[in-house]
Coordinates of C-alpha atoms in Angstrom, one line a residue:
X1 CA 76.5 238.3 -14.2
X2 CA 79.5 237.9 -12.7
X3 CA 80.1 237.4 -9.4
X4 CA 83.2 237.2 -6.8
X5 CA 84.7 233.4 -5.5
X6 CA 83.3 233.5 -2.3
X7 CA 83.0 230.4 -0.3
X8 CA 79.6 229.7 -1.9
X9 CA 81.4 229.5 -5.2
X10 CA 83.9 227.5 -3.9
X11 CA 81.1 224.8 -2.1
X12 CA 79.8 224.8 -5.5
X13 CA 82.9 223.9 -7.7
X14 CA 84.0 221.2 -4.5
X15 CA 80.3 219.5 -4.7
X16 CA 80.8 219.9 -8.8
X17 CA 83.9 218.0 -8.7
X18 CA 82.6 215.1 -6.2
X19 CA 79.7 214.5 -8.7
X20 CA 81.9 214.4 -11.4
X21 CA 84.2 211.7 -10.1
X22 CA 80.7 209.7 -8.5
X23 CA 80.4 209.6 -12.7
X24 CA 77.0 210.9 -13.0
X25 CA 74.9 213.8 -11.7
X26 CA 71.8 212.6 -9.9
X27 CA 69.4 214.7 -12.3
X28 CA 71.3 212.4 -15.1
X29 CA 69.6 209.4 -12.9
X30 CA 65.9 210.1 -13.2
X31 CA 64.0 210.5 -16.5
X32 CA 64.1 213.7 -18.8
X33 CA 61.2 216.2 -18.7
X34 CA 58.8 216.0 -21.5
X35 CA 59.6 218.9 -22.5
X36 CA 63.3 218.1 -22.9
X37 CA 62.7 214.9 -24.4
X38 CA 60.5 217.0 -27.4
X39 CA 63.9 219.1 -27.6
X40 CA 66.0 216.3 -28.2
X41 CA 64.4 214.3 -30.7
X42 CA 63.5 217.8 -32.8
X43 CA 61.3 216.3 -34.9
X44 CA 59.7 218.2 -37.9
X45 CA 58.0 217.6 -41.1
X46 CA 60.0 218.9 -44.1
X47 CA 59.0 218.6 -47.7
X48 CA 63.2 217.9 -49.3
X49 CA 61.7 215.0 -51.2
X50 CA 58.3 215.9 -52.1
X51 CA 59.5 219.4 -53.7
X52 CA 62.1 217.2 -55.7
X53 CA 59.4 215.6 -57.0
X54 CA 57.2 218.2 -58.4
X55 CA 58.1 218.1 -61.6
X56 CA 57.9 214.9 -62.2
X57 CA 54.1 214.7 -60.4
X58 CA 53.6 217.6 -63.5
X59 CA 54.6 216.6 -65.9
X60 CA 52.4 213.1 -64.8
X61 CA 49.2 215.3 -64.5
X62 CA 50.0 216.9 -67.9
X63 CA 50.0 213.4 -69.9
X64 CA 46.4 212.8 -68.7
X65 CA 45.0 215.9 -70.4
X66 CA 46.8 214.8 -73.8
X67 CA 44.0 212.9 -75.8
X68 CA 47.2 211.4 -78.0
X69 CA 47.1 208.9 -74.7
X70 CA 44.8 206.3 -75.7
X71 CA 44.9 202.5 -74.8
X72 CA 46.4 201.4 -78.0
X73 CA 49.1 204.1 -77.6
X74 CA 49.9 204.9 -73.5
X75 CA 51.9 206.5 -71.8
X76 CA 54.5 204.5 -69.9
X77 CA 57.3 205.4 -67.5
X78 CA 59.9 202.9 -66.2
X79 CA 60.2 204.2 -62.5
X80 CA 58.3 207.0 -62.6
X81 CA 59.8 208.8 -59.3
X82 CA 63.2 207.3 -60.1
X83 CA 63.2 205.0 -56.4
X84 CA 61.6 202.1 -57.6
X85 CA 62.9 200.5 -60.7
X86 CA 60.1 197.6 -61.1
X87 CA 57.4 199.8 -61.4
X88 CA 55.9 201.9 -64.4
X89 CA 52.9 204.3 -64.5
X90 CA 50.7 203.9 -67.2
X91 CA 48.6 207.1 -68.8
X92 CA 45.6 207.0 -71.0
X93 CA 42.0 208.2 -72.0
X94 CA 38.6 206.1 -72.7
X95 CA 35.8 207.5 -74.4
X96 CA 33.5 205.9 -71.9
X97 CA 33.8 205.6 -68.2
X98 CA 36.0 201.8 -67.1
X99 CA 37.9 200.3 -64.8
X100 CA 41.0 198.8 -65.1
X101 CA 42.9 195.9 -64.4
X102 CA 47.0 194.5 -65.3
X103 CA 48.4 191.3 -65.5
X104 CA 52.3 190.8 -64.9
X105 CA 53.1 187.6 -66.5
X106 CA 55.3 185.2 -64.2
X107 CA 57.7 183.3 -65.3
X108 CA 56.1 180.0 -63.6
X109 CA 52.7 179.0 -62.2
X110 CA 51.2 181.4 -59.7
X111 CA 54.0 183.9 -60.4
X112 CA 51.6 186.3 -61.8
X113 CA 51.5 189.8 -60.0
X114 CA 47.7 191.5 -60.8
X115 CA 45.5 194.2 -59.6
X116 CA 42.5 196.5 -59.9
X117 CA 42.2 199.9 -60.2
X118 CA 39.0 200.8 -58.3
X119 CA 36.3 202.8 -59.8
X120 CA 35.3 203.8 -63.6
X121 CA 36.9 206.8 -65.0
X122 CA 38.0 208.5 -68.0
X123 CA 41.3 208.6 -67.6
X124 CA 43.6 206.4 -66.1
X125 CA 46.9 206.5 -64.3
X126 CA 47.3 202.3 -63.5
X127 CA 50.9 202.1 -61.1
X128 CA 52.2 198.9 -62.6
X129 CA 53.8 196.8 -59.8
X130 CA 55.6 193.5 -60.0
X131 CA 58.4 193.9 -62.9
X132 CA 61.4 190.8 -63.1
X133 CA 64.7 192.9 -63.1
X134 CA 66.6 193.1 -66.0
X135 CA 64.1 191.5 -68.3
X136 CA 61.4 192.3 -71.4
X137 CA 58.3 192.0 -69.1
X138 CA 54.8 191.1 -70.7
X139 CA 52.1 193.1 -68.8
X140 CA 48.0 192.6 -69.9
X141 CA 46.1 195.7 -69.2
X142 CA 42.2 195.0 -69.5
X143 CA 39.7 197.3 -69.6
X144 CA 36.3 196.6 -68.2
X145 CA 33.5 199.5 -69.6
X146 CA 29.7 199.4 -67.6
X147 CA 28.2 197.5 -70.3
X148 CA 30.0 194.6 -69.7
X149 CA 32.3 195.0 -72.9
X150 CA 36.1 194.5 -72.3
X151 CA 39.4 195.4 -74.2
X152 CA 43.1 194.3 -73.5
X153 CA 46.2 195.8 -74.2
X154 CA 49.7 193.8 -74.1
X155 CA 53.1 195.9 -72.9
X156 CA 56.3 194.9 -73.2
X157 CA 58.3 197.2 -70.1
X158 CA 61.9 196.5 -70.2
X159 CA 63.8 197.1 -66.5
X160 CA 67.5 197.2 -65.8
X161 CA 69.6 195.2 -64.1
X162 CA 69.5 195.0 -60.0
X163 CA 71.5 197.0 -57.6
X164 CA 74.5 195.4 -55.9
X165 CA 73.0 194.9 -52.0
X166 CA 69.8 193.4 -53.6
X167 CA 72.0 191.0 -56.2
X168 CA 74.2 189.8 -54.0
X169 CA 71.7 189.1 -51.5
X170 CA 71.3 185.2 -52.7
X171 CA 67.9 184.1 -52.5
X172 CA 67.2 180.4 -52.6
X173 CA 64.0 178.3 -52.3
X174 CA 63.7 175.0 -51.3
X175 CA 60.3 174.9 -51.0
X176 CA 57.2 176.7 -52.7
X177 CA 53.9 174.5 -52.4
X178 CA 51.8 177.3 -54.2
X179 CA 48.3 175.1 -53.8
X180 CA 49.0 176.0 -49.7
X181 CA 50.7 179.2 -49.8
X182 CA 49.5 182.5 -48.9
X183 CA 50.3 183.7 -52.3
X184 CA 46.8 184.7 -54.1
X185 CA 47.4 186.5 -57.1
X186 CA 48.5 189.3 -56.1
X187 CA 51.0 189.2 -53.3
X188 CA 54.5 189.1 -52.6
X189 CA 56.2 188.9 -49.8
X190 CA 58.3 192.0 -48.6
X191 CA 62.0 191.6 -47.2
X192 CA 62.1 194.5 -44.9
X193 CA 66.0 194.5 -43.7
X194 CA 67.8 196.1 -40.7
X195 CA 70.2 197.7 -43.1
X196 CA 70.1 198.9 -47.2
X197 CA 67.7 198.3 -49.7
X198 CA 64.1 196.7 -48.8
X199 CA 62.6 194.2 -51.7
X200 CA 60.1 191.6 -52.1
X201 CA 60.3 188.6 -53.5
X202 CA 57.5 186.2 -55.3
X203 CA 56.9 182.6 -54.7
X204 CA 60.0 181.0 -56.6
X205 CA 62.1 183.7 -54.3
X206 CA 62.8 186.3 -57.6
X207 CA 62.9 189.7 -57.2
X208 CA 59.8 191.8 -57.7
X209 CA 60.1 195.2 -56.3
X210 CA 62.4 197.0 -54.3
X211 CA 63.1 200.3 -53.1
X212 CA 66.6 202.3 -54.3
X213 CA 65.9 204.6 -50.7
X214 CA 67.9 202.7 -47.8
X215 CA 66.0 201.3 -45.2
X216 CA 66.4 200.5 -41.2
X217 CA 63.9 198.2 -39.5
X218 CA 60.9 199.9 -39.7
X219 CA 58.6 200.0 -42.7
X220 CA 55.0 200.0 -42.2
X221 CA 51.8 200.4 -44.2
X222 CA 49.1 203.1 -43.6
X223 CA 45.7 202.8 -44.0
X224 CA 45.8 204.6 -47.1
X225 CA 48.0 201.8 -49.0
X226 CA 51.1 203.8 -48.2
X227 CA 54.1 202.6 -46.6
X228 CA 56.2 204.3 -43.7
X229 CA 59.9 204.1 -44.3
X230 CA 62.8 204.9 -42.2
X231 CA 65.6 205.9 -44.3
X232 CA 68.4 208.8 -44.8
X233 CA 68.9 212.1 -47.1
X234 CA 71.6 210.0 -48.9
X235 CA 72.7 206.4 -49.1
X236 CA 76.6 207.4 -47.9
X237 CA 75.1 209.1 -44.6
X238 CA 75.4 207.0 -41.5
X239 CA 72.4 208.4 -39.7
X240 CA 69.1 207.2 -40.6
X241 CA 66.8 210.1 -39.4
X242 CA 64.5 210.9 -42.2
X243 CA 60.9 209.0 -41.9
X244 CA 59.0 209.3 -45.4
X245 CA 55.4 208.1 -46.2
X246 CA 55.7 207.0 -49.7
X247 CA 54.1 204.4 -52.0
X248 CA 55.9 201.2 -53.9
X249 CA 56.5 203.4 -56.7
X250 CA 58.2 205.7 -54.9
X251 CA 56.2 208.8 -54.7
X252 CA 56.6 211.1 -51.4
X253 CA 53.8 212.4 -49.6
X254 CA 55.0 213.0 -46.4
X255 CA 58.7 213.6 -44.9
X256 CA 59.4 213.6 -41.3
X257 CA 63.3 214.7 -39.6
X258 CA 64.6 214.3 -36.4
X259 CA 67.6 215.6 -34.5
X260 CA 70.4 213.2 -34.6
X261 CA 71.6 214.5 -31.6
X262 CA 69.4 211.2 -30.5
X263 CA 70.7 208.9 -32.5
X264 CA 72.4 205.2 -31.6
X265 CA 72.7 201.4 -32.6
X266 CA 72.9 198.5 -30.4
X267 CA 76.2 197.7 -31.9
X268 CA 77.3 200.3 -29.3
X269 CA 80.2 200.9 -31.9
X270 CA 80.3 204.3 -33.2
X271 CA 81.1 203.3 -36.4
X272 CA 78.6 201.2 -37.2
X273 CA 75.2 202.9 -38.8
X274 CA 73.0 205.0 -35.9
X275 CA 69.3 205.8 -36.0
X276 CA 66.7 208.2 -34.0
X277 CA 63.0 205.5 -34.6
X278 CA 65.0 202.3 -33.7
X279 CA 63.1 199.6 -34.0
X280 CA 59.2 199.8 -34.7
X281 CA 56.2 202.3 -35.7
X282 CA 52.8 202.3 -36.5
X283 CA 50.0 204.8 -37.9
X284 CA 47.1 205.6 -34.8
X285 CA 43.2 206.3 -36.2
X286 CA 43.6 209.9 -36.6
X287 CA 46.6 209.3 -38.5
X288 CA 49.6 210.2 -36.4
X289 CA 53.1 207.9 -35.8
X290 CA 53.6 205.9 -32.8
X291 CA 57.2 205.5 -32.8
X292 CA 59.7 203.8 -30.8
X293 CA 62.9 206.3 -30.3
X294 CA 65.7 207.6 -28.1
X295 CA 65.5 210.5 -25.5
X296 CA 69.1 211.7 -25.1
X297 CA 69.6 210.8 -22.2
X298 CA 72.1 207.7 -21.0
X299 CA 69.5 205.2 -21.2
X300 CA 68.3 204.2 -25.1
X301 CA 65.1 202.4 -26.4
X302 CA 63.0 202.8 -23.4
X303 CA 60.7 205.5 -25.1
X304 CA 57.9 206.2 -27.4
X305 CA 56.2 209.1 -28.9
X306 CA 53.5 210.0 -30.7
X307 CA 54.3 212.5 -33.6
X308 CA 51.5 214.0 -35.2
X309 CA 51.0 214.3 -38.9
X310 CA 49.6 217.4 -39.4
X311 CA 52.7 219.7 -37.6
X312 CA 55.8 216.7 -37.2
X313 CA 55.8 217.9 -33.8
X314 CA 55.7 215.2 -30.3
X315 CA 52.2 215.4 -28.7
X316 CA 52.6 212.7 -26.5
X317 CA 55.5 210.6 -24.7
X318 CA 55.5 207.7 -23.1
X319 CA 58.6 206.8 -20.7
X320 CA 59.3 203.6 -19.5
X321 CA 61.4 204.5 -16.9
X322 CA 58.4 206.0 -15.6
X323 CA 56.1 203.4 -15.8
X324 CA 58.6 200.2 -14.7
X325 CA 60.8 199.9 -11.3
X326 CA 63.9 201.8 -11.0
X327 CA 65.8 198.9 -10.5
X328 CA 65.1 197.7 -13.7
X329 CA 67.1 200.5 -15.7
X330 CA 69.6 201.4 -12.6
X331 CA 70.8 198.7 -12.4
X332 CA 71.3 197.9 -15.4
X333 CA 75.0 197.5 -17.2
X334 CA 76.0 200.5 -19.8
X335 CA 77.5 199.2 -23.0
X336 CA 80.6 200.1 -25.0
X337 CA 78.6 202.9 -26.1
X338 CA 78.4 204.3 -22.5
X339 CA 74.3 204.0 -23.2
X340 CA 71.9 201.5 -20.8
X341 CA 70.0 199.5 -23.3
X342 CA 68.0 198.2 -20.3
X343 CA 64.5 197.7 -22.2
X344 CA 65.6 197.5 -25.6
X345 CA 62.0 197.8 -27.0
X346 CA 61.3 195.9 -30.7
X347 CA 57.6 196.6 -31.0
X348 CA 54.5 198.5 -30.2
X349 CA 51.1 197.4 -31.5
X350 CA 47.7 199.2 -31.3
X351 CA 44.0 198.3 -30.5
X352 CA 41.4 200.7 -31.6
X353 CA 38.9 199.1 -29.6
X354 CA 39.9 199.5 -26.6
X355 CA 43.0 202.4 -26.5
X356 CA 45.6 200.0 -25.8
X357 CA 49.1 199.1 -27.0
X358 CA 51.1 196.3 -26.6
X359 CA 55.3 196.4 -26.8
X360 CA 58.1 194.0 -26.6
X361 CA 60.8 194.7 -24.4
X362 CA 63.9 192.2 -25.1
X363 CA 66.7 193.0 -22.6
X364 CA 63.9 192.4 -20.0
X365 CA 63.0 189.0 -21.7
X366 CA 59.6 190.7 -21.1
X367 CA 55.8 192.0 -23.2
X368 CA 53.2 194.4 -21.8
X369 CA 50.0 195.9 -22.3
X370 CA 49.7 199.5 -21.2
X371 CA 45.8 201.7 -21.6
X372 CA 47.2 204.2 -24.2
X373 CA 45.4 207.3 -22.8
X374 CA 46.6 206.8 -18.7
X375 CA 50.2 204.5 -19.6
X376 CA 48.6 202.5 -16.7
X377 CA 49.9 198.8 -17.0
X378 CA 47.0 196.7 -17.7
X379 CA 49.4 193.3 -17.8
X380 CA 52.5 191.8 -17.5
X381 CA 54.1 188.9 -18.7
X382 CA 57.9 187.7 -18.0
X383 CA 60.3 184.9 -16.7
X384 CA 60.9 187.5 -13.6
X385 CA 58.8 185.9 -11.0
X386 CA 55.6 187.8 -9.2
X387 CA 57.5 187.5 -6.1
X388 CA 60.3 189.7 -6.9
X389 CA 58.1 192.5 -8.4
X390 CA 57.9 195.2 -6.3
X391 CA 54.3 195.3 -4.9
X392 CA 52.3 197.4 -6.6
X393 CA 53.1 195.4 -9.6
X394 CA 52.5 192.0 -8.8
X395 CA 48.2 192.2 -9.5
X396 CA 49.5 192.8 -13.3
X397 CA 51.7 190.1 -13.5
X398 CA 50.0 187.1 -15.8
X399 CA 50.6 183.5 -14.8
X400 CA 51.2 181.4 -17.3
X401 CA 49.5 178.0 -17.5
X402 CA 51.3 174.4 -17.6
X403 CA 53.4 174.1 -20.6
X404 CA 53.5 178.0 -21.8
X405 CA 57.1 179.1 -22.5
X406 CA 58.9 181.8 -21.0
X407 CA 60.0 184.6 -24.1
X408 CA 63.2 185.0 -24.3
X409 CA 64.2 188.5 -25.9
X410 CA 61.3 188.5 -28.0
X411 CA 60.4 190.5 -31.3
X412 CA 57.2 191.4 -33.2
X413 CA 54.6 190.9 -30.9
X414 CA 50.8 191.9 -32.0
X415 CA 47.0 191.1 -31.6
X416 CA 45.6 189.1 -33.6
X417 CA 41.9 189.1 -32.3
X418 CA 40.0 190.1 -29.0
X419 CA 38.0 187.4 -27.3
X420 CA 35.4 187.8 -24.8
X421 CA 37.8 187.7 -21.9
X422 CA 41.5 189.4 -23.2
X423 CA 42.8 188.5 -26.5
X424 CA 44.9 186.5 -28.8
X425 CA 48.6 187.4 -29.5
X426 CA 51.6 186.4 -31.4
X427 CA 55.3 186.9 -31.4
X428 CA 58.9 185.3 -32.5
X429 CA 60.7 184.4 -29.5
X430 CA 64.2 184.3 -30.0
X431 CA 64.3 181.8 -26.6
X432 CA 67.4 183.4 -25.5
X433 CA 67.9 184.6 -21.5
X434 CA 69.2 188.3 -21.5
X435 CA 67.5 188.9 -17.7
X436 CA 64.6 187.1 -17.2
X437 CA 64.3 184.0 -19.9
X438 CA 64.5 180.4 -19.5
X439 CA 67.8 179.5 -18.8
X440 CA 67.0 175.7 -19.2
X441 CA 66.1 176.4 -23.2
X442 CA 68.0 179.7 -23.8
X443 CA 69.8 179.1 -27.1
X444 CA 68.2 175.6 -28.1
X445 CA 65.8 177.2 -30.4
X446 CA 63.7 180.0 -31.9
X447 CA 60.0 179.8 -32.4
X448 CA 56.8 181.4 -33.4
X449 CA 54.6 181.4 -30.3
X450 CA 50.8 182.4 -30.6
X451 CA 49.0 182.8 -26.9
X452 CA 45.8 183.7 -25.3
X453 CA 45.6 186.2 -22.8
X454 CA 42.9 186.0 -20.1
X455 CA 42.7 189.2 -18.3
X456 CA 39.6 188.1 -16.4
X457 CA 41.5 185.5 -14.7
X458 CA 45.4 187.6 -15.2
X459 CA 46.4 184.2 -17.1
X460 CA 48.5 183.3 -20.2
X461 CA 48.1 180.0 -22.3
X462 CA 50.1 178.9 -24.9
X463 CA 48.0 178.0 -28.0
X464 CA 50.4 177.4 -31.0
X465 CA 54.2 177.5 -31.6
X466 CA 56.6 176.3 -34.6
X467 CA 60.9 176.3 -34.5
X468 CA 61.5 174.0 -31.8
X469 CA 61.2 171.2 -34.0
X470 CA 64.0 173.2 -36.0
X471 CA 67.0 172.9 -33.0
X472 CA 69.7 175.1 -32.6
X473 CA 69.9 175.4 -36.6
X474 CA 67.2 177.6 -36.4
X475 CA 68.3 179.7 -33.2
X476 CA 68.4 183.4 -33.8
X477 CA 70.1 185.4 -30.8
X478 CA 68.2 188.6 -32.6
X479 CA 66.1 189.7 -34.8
X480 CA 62.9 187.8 -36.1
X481 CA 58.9 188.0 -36.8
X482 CA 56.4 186.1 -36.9
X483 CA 53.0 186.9 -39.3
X484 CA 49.8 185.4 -39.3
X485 CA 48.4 185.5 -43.1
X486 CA 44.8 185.6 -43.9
X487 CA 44.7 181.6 -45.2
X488 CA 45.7 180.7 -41.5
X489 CA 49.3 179.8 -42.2
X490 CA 51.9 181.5 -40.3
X491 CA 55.0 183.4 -42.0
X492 CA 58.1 183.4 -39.9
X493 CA 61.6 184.8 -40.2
X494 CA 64.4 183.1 -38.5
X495 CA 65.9 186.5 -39.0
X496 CA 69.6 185.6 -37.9
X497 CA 70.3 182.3 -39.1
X498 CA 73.5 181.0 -38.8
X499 CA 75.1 184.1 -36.6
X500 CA 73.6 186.3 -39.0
X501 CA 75.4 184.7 -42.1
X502 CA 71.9 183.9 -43.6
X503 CA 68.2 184.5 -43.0
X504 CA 65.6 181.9 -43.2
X505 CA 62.1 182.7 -43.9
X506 CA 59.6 179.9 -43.4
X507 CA 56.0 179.6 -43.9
X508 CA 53.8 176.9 -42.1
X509 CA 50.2 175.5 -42.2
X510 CA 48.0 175.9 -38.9
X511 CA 49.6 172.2 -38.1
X512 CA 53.0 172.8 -38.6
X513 CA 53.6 172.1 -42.2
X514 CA 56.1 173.9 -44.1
X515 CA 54.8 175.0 -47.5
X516 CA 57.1 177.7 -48.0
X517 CA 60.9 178.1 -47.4
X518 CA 62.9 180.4 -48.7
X519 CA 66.8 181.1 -47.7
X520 CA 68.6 185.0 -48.1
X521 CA 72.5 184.7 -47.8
X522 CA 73.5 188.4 -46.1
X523 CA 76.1 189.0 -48.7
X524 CA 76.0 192.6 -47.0
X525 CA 77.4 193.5 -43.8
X526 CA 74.8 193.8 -41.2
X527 CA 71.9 193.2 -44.2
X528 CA 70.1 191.0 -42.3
X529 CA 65.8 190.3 -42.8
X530 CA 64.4 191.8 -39.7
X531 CA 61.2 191.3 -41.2
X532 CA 58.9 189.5 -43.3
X533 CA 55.4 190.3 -44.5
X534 CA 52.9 189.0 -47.1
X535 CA 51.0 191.0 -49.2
X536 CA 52.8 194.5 -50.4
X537 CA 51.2 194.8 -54.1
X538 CA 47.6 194.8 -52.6
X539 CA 47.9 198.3 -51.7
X540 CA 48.4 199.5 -55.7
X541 CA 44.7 198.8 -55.9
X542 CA 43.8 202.4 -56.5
X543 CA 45.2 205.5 -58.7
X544 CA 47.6 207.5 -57.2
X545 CA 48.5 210.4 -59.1
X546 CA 45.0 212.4 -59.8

C-alpha cells in the first residue's frame, strides 16, 4: 500500500541511509534464523542422473534372464554406467546355486585387485573393479558351487586410455615395502582431490579406478558400500552443488541439489571454482548426511546441517555462531570475497555411542566435541588460553599435558576408539598459527598427531605423531589427512607439498617407519590430494544390480 512521505518516512529513509554507510545492518550481525538458513541452502533430492540411467540398469536386468549367459560365454560391459572406465560388469547363469570370486592380475607382486561376491545364487552380476588403463587386462573369475567343486574363467577386458587431469597428474613411488603395507589383496588407496577427477592408485602408484564425474573435497563411503560424492551437472560448470550417492562403477542411487545462491571458495576470488558442502560429510545411523555448508549470510563455513535422505530437505542446523563467543566471528577480518571465514570448518566426525560429533575448526587453530542432540560443548581444545575465554567456557577448555602440541589450522580429525575415560583421536596438523597456533613452530613442519582425551580429568595427552622429523619440506599451509589403517600403520597426506606444486602421501609403521611413499605432481591448477584413504575396492563385495 502506498502511503504519503510524512516525517516517519523520512526518519526511516535518514536511519536507512546511516546503516548503510555504518556498512552493515545490525540484523546482518547476528546469525540467520533456521528457517532462513533451510531457504538458502534449498536443498532437494532430484533423480537427473538416476533417470539417465534407466536404460542402461534395463537393459542390465534383461541380460540376467538370457540363459545364452553362461560362464564360458558372459556378458561383459567396459564401464557399464559410462563414469567409471576401469570397471566392467559381468552377467551370467549357473545351473546350481555359487558364489563368486575375480582376480585382476597385477602387473608386479601384491598388485592384484580381488573380491567376493557374497552369497550363492543363480545368476550373477560380479562389478569388476581394479582395471590398468589402456591395457589388455587378464581377469580370473572362480566359481565356488556348495559341494565344494570350483570352476574358473579367464577374461581378457581391454580399457582405453586415461583422461588428461588424471594422466598428467604424475605419480611416482619411491617406496612400496608391500610385506608392511596396508595393502591386503584387495585395496587401493583412493586420491580424493580438491578439484577434478578422483582416482586410486595401487601399491606401485598405477592407476586403478577413477571416476570421469568431477569431484570437490568430500567423498565419503556409506554403510552400504556406496560412496558420497560432491560433484556438478557438468564438468564446464563452476559450481559444485550436486551431491550423488553412487558406487565405483558409477551407478546413481541417490542425487541431492542445493541452491547456489550459497555457494563460495576460500580463494575468495570469484573466478575460481565455488561450492555449497565445502569441506566434509558423513552418513548418521538412520542414514541421513551431516554436512558442512554455507548459510548466506557474510560469514562462510561456520555451519552444519543435517539433510535427510528420505525428502533432501534440512531437519537440523547447527550454527556455530551460536554456540562460540561473538568475538570470535565479529571480529574477525572479511576477505577479498567480502565473506568472514572466521571458523573455516574441515571436518565433522560422528560417534554412535554416545551422540556426539567432533569438528575441526582451522582459522580458530581450534577442535571440539559438541552432544549432537543439545549442541552443548562437551570440550575444547586450542592454543587460545583458558584465561581469555569468556567464563562460561573455560570448564570445557582441555589442558594439555607436558609435551602435547598446539594444532595449528588442523584438518581431518576423527575417533579412533573410546576408552573408559574420553577417547582416542587423530588429525593432520598443518602446524601453522592462523589465530591461536604456536607461533614458535608455525611453519617448521606438518604432522600426523594421534591424542587421548580425558574428559574425566578435562585433559589432552599426546600419544603419537610423524612429520616433524620431515622439516619444512614437508610443511603444508593447507590441506592434509591423516588415516589410521587396520594393520596399525598410519597413512598420511602432506596434501600441499611444495606450495601446492606436489602432494606427498606417506605411509608409516606404529614406530615411525616409512613403508609407503608415494609423490602426485598437481599438473592441474588447484588439483591438489585433499585426501587419502585405503581400502576403496572392499566395498564391491556384493552384487549391485539385482
Amino acid at each position: 500500500m502506498k502511503k504519503y512521505l510524512g516525517i516517519g518516512v523520512i526518519l526511516s529513509l535518514f536511519i536507512v541511509i546511516l546503516v548503510g554507510c555504518s556498512g552493515q545492518s545490525k540484523s546482518q550481525n547476528v546469525p540467520l534464523s533456521t528457517a532462513q538458513i533451510k531457504k538458502n541452502i534449498g536443498s532437494k533430492l532430484i533423480s537427473t542422473r538416476e533417470d539417465s540411467q534407466k536404460k542402461l540398469t534395463k537393459k542390465y536386468q534383461e541380460e540376467t534372464k538370457k540363459d545364452s549367459n553362461t560362464l564360458d560365454n558372459p556378458y561383459v560391459k567396459v564401464n557399464p554406467y559410462k563414469d567409471s572406465p576401469l570397471t566392467a560388469l559381468m552377467i551370467f547363469k549357473t545351473d546350481s546355486a555359487a558364489k563368486v570370486s575375480y582376480v585382476v592380475q597385477g602387473k608386479t607382486n601384491n598388485t592384484d585387485v580381488s573380491n567376493n561376491v557374497k552369497g550363492y545364487k543363480k545368476t550373477h552380476q560380479v562389478p569388476i573393479m581394479g582395471l590398468y588403463a589402456d591395457e589388455t587386462n587378464t581377469v580370473t573369475v572362480t566359481v565356488e558351487y556348495k559341494n565344494g567343486t570350483t570352476e574358473t574363467k579367464t577374461l581378457k577386458i581391454k580399457t582405453g586410455a586415461l583422461p588428461k587431469y588424471v594422466k598428467a597428474a604424475k605419480v611416482s613411488v619411491s617406496k612400496n615395502d608391500k610385506s608392511k603395507m596396508d595393502i591386503g589383496t584387495n585395496k587401493l588407496t583412493l586420491i580424493n582431490r580438491t578439484t577434478k577427477e578422483p582416482f586410486a592408485i595401487d601399491a606401485d602408484g598405477a592407476v586403478r579406478w577413477y571416476s570421469t564425474d568431477y569431484s570437490q573435497h568430500t567423498i565419503e563411503q556409506t554403510d552400504d558400500g556406496h560412496l558420497l560424492i560432491l560433484t556438478k551437472k557438468n564438468v564446464d560448470s563452476s559450481v559444485y552443488n550436486d551431491l550423488i550417492e553412487t558406487d565405483p562403477m558409477g551407478r546413481v542411487y541417490k542425487e541431492y541439489s542445493f541452491n547456489s545462491k550459497v555457494k563460495s571458495n576460500d580463494s575468495g576470488n570469484s573466478k575460481d571454482e565455488t561450492t555449497v558442502i565445502h569441506h566434509d560429510l558423513l552418513e548418521l545411523p538412520n542414514k541421513d548426511i551431516l554436512a558442512t555448508v554455507n548459510d548466506g549470510s557474510k560469514y562462510k563455513e561456520d555451519v552444519m546441517v543435517q539433510i535427510s535422505h528420505k525428502t533432501g530437505k534440512i531437519v537440523k542446523v547447527i550454527d556455530l555462531k551460536r554456540i562460540l563467543p561473538k568475538s570470535m566471528y565479529e571480529n574477525y577480518k572479511a576477505g577479498s570475497d567480502k565473506k568472514v571465514d572466521w571458523f573455516h570448518q574441515n571436518a565433522v566426525d560422528y560417534d554412535k555411542t554416545d551422540n556426539t560429533i567432533m569438528i575441526s575448526g582451522r582459522n580458530q587453530d581450534m577442535i571440539m566435541k559438541l552432544n549432537y542432540k543439545t549442541n552443548k560443548i562437551i570440550w575444547i581444545y586450542s592454543g587460545k588460553s583458558k584465561s581469555s575465554w569468556p567464563k562460561k567456557y573455560r570448564s570445557k577448555i582441555l589442558t594439555p599435558t607436558k609435551g602435547t602440541t598446539i594444532t595449528g589450522g588442523q584438518h581431518g580429525l576423527y575417533q579412533l576408539n573410546k576408552t573408559a575415560d574420553g577417547e582416542n583421536i587423530i588429525l593432520y596438523d598443518n602446524n601453522i598459527d592462523v589465530t591461536n597456533g604456536d607461533k614458535k613452530t608455525s611453519g617448521k613442519y606438518s604432522q600426523a598427531v594421534q591424542y587421548h582425551v580425558n574428559e574425566k580429568k578435562m585433559t589432552i595427552d599426546q600419544k603419537w605423531s610423524y612429520g616433524k622429523n620431515l622439516g619444512k619440506a614437508n610443511f603444508t599451509n593447507i590441506i592434509g589427512y591423516a588415516e589410521r589403517e587396520s594393520n596399525g600403520n598410519t597413512l598420511i597426506d602432506f596434501g600441499y607439498k611444495n606450495k601446492g606444486k606436489e602432494s606427498n602421501i606417506i605411509e608409516v609403521d606404529p614406530e615411525g617407519n616409512q613403508v609407503f611413499n608415494v609423490t602426485i605432481k598437481n599438473a592441474s591448477t588447484k588439483a591438489y590430494v585433499y585426501r587419502a584413504y585405503l581400502d576403496l575396492s572392499q566395498i564391491l563385495g556384493h552384487e549391485l544390480y539385482s
